[in-house]
PDB file of C-alpha atoms in Angstrom:
ATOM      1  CA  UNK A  29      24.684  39.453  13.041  1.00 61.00           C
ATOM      2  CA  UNK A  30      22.267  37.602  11.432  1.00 65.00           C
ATOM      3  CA  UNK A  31      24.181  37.183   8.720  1.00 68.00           C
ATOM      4  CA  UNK A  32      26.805  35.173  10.780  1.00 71.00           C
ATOM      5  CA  UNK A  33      24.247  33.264  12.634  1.00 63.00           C
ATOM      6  CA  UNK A  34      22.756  31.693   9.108  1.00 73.00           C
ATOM      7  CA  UNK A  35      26.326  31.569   7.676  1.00 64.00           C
ATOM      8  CA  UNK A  36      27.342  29.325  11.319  1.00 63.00           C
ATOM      9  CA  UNK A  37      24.323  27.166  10.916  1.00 75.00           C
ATOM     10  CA  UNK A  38      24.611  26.309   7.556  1.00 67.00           C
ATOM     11  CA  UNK A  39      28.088  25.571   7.829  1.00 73.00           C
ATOM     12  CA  UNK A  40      27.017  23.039  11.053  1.00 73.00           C
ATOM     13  CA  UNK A  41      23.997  21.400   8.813  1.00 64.00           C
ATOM     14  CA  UNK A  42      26.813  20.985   5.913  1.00 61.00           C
ATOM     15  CA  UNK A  43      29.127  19.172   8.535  1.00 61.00           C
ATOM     16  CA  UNK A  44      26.815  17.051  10.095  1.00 55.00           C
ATOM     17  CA  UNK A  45      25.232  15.734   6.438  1.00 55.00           C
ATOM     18  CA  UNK A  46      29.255  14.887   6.165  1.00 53.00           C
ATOM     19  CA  UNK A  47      30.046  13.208   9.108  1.00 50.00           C
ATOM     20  CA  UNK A  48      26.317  11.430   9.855  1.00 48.00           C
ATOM     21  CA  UNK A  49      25.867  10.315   6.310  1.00 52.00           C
ATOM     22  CA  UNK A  50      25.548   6.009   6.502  1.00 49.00           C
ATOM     23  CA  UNK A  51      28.778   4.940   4.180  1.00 46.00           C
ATOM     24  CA  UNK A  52      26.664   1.717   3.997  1.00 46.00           C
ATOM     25  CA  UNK A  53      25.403   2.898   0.907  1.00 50.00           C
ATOM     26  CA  UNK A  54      28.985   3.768  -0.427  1.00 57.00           C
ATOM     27  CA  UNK A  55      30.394   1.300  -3.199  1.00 60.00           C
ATOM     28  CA  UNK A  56      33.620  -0.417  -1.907  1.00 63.00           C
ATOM     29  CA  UNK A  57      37.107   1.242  -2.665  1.00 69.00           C
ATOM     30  CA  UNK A  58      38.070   0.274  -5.754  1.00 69.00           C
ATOM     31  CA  UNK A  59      34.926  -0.464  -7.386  1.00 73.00           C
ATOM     32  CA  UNK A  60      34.926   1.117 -10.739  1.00 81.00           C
ATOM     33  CA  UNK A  61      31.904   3.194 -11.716  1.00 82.00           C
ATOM     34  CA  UNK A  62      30.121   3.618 -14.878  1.00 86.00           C
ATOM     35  CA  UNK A  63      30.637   6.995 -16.859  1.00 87.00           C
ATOM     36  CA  UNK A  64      27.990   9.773 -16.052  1.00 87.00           C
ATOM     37  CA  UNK A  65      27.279  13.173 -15.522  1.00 87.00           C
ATOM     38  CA  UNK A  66      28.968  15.545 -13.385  1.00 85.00           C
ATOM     39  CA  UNK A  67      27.121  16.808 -10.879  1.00 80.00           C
ATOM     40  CA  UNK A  68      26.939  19.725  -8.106  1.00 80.00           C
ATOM     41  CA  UNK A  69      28.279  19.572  -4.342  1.00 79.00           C
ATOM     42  CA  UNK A  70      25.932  17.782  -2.223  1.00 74.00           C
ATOM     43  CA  UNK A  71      22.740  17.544  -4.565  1.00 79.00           C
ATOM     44  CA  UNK A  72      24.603  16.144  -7.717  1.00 82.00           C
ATOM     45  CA  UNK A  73      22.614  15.194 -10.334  1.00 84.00           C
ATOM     46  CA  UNK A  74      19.510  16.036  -8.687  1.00 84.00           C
ATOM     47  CA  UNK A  75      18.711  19.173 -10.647  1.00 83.00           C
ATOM     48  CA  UNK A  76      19.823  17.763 -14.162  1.00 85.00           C
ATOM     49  CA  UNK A  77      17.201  15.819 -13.838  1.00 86.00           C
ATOM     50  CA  UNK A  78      13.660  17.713 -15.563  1.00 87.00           C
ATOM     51  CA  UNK A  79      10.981  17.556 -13.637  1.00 85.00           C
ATOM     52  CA  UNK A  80       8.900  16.796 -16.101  1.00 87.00           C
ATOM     53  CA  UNK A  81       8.601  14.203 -19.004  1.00 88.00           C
ATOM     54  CA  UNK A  82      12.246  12.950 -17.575  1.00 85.00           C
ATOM     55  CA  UNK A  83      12.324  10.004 -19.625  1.00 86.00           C
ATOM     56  CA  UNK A  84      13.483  12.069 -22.765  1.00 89.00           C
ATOM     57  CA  UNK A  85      16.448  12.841 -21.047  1.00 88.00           C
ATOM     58  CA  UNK A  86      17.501   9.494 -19.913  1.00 90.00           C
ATOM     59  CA  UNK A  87      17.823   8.265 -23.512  1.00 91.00           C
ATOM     60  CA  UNK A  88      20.760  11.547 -24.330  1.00 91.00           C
ATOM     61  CA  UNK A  89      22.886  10.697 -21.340  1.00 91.00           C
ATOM     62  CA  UNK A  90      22.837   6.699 -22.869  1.00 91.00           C
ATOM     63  CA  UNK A  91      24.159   7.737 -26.011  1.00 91.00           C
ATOM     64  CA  UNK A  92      26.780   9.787 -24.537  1.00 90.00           C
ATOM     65  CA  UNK A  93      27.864   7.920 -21.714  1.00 91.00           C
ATOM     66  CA  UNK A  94      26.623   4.419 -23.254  1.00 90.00           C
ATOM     67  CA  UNK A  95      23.766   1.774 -22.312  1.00 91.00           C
ATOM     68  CA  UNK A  96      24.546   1.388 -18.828  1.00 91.00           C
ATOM     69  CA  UNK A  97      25.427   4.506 -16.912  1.00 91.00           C
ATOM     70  CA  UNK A  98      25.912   6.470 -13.508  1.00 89.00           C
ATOM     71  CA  UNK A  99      23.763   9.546 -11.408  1.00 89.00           C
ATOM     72  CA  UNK A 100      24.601  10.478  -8.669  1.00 86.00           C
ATOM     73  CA  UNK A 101      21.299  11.920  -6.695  1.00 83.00           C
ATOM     74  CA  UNK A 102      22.418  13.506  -3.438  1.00 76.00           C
ATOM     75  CA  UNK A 103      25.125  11.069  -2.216  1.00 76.00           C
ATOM     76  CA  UNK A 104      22.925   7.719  -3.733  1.00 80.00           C
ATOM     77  CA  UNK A 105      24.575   6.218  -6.588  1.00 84.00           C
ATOM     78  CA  UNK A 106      21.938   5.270  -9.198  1.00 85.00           C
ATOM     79  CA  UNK A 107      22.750   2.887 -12.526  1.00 87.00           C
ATOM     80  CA  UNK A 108      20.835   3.342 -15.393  1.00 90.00           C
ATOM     81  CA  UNK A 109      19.917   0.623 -17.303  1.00 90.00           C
ATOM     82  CA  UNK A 110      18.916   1.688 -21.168  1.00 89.00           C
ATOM     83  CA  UNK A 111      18.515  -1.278 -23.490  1.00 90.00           C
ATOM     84  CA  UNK A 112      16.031  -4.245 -22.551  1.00 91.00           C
ATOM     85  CA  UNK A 113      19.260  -6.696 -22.970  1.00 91.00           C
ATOM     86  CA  UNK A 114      21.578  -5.586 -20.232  1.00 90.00           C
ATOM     87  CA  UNK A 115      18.089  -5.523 -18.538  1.00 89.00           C
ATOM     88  CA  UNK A 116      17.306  -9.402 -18.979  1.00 90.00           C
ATOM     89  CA  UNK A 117      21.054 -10.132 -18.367  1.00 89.00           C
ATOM     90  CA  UNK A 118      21.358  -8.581 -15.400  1.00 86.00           C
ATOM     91  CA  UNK A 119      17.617  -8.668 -13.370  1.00 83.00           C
ATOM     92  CA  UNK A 120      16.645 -11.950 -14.981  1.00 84.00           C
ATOM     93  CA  UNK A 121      19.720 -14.256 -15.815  1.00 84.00           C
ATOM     94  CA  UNK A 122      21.332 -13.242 -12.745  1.00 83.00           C
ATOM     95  CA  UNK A 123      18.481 -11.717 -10.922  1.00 76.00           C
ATOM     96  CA  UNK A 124      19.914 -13.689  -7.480  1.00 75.00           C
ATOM     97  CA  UNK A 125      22.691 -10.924  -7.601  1.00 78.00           C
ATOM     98  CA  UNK A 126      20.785  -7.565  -8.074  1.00 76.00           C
ATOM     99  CA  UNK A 127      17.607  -8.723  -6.155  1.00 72.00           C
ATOM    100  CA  UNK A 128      17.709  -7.225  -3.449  1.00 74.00           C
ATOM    101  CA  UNK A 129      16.923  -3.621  -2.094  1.00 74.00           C
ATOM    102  CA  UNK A 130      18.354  -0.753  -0.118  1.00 74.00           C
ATOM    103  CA  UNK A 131      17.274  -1.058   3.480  1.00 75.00           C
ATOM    104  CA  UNK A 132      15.536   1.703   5.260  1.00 78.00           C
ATOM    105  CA  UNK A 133      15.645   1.049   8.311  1.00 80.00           C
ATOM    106  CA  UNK A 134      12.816   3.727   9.944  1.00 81.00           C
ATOM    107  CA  UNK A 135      10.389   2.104   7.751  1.00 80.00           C
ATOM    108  CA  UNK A 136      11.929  -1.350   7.787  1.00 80.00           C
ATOM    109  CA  UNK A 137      12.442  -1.387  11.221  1.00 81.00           C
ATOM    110  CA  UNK A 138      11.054   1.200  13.402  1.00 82.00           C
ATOM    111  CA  UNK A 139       7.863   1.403  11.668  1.00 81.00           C
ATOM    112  CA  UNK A 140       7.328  -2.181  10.238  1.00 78.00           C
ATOM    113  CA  UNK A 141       9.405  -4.112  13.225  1.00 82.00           C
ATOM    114  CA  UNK A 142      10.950  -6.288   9.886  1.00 80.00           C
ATOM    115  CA  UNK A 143       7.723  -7.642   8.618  1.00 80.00           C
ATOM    116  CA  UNK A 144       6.406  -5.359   5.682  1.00 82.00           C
ATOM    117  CA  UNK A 145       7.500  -7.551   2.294  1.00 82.00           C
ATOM    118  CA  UNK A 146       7.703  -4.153   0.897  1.00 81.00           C
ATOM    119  CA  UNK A 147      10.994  -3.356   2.790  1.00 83.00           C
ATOM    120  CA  UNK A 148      12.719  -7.145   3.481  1.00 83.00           C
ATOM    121  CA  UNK A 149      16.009  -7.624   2.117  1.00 82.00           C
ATOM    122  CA  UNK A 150      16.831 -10.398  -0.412  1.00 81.00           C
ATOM    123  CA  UNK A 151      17.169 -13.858   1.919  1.00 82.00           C
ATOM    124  CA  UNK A 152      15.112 -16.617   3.711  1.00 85.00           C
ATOM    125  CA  UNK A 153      12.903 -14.507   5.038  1.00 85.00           C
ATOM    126  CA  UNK A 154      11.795 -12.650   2.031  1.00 84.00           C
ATOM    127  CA  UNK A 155      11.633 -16.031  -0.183  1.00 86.00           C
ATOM    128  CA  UNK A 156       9.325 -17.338   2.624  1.00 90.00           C
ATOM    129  CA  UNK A 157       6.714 -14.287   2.515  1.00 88.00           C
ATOM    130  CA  UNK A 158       6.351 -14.544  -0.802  1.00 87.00           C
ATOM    131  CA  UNK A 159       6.021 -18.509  -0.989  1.00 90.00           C
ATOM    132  CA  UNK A 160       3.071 -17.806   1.129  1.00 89.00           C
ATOM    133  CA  UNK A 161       1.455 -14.776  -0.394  1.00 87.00           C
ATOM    134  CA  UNK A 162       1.667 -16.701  -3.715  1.00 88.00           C
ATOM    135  CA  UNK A 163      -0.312 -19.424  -1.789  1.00 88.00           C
ATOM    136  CA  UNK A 164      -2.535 -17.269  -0.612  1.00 87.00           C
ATOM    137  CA  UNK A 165      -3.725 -15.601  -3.898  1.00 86.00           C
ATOM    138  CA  UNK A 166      -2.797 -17.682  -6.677  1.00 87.00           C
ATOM    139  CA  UNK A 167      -5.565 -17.967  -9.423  1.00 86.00           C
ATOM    140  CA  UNK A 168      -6.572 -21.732  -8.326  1.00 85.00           C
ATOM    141  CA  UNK A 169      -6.854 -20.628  -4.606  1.00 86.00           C
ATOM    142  CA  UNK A 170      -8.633 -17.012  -4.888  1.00 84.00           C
ATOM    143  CA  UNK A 171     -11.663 -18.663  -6.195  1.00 85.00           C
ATOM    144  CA  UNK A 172     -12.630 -19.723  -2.785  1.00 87.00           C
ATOM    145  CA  UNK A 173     -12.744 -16.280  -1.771  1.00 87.00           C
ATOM    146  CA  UNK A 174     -16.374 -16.129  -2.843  1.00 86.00           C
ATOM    147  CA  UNK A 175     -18.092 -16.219   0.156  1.00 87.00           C
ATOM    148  CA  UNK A 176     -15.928 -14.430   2.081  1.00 85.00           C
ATOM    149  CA  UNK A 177     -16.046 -11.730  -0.178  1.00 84.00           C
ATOM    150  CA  UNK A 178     -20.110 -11.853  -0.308  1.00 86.00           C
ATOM    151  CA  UNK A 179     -19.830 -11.260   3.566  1.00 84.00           C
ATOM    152  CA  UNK A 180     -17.192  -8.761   4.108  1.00 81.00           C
ATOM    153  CA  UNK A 181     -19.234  -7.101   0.925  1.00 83.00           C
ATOM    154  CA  UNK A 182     -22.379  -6.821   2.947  1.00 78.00           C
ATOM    155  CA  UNK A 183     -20.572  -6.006   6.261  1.00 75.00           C
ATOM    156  CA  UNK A 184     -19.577  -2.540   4.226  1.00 78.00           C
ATOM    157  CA  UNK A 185     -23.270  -1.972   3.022  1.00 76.00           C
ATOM    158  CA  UNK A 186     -23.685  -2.452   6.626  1.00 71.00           C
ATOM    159  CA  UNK A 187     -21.361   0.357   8.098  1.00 73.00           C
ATOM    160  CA  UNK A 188     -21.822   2.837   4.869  1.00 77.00           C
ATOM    161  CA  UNK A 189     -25.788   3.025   5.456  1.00 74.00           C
ATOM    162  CA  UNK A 190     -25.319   3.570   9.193  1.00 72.00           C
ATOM    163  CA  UNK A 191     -22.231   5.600   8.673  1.00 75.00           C
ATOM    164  CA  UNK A 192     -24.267   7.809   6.023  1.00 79.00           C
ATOM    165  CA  UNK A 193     -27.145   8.222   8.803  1.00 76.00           C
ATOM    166  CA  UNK A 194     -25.218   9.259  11.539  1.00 74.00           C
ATOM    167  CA  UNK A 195     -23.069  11.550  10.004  1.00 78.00           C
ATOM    168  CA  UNK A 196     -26.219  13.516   8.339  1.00 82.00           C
ATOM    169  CA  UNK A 197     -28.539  13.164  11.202  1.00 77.00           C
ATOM    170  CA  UNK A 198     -26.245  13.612  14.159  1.00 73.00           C
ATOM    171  CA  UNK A 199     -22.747  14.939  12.271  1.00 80.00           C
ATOM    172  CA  UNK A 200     -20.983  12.198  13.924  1.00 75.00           C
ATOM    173  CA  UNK A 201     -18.272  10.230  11.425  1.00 76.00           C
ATOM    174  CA  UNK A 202     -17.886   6.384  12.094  1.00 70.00           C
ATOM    175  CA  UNK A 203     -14.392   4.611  11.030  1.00 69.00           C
ATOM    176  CA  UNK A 204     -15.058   1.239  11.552  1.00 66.00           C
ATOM    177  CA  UNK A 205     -17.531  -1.385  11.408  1.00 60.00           C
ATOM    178  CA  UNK A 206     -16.885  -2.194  15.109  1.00 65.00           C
ATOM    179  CA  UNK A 207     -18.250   1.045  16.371  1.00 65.00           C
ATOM    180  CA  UNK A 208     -21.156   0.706  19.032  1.00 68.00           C
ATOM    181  CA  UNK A 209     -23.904   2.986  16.638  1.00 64.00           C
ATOM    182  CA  UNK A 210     -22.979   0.180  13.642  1.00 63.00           C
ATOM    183  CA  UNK A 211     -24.110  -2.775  16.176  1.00 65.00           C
ATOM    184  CA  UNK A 212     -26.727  -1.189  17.282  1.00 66.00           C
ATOM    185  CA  UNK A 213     -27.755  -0.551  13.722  1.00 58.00           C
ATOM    186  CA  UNK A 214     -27.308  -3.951  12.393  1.00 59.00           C
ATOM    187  CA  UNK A 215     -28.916  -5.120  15.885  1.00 61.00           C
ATOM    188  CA  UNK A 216     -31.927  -3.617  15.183  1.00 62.00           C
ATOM    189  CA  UNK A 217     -31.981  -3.898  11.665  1.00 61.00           C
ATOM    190  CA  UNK A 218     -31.738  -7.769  12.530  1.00 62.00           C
ATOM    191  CA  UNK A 219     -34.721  -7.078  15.544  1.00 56.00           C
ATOM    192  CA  UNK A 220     -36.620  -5.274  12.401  1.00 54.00           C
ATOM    193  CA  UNK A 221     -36.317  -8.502  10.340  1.00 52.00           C
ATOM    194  CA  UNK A 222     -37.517 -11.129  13.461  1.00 54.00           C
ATOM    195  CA  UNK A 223     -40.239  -8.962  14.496  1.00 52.00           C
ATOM    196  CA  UNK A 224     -41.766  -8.603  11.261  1.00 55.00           C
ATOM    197  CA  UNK A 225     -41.858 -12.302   9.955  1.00 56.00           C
ATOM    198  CA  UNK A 226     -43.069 -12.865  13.337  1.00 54.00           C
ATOM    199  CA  UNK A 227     -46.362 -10.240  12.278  1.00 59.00           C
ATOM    200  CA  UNK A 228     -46.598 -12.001   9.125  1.00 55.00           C
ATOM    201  CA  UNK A 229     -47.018 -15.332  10.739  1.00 62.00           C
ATOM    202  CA  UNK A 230     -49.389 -13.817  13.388  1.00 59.00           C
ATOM    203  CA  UNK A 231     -51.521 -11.939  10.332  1.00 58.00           C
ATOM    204  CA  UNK A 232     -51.341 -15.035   8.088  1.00 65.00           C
ATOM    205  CA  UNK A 233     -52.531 -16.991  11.323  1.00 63.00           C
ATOM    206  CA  UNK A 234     -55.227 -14.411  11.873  1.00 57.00           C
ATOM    207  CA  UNK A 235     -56.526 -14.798   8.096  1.00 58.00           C
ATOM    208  CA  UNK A 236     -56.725 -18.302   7.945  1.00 60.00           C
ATOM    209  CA  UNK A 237     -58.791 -18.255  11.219  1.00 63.00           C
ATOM    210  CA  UNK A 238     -61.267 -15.487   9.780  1.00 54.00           C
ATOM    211  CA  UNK A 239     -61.136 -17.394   6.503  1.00 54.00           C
ATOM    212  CA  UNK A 240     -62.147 -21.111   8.402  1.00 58.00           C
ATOM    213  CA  UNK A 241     -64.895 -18.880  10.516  1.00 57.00           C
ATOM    214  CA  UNK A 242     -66.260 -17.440   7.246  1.00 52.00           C
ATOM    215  CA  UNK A 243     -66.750 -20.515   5.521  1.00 53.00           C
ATOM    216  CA  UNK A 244     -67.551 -22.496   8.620  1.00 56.00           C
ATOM    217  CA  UNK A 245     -70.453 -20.149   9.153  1.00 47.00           C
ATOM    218  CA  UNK A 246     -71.474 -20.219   4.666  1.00 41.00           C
ATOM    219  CA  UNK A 247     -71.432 -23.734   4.774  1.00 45.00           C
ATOM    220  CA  UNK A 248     -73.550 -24.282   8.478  1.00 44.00           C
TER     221      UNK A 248
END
């Protein structure tokens, strides 16, 4: 019984890979492949693959199937690119052609709502992002950082000695720099400061008056 219950299942999982599987990410009828190795149902070339120190392998299959050749990992075709000239001819001479990227859309698009770089297909879009994150941290334009840097720097002494106090004294972990024990810590830390050059003016006040007494009373 159990038997036929696993034997039912799999044969449903096997089905519905089959019939749910995007053909987005099919080439078009009549494209014509490189050579590569043959692989297994459904996993294909994943297991030829090592595990480890994989790029020993890569360099076989190119000088049996030649520099530019096929795997097939689980329904994904993947080309292999083996010499750095088919490289530059391909990714930098025509770079416009192969530049963009597969789309996925739960992290594209359910988790990113379209505006992670990371995950922006090839277009306007994507050539405007990165216009504007060159702008942003270009050599020339980093520079002016500085300050901003010097104050988000001490804003994280800030939260890592109150953070550090809290969680030994009272076991309680703080996140983020806007959490009510970090103001009150910088608040009084800030109180601390006032009050104290305000006793140093009072005590150098107080010495100056002791010191015009004293000699007032030497000279008299």
């Amino acid at each position: 019984m159990l038997a036929s219950v696993i034997f039912v299942t799999f044969t449903i999982a096997v089905c519905a890979y089959f019939i749910f599987t995007p053909t987005s990410g099919k080439v078009p009828s009549g494209t014509q492949l490189p050579d590569g190795p043959s692989g297994k149902p459904i996993i294909d070339n994943l297991l030829d693959i090592p595990p480890r120190h994989s790029w020993f392998k890569f360099p076989q299959w190119s000088k049996q199937y030649g520099p530019l050749f096929r795997l097939d990992i689980a329904g994904r075709n993947h080309i292999v690119v083996s010499t750095e000239e088919i490289a530059n001819d391909l990714l930098r001479e025509r770079g416009t052609i192969y530049s963009d990227r597969e789309q996925l859309p739960m992290a594209a698009k359910l988790l990113s709502d379209n505006l992670r770089p990371l995950f922006l297909p090839y277009g306007g879009t994507w050539r405007n992002v990165r216009k504007l994150m060159h702008k942003l941290t270009n050599i020339s334009v980093a520079t002016t950082y500085e300050t901003l840097q010097e104050e988000e720097s001490l804003r994280t002494f800030e939260r890592y000695s109150a953070g550090l106090i809290l969680r030994l004294a009272y076991s309680k972990p703080v996140y983020t720099g806007e959490d009510s024990f970090v103001k009150g810590h910088s608040l009084s830390c800030t109180q601390w400061k006032e009050e104290s050059a305000l006793e140093h003016i009072l005590r150098t006040r107080f010495l100056l008056c002791c010191t015009a007494l004293l000699f007032g009373s030497v000279q008299a």
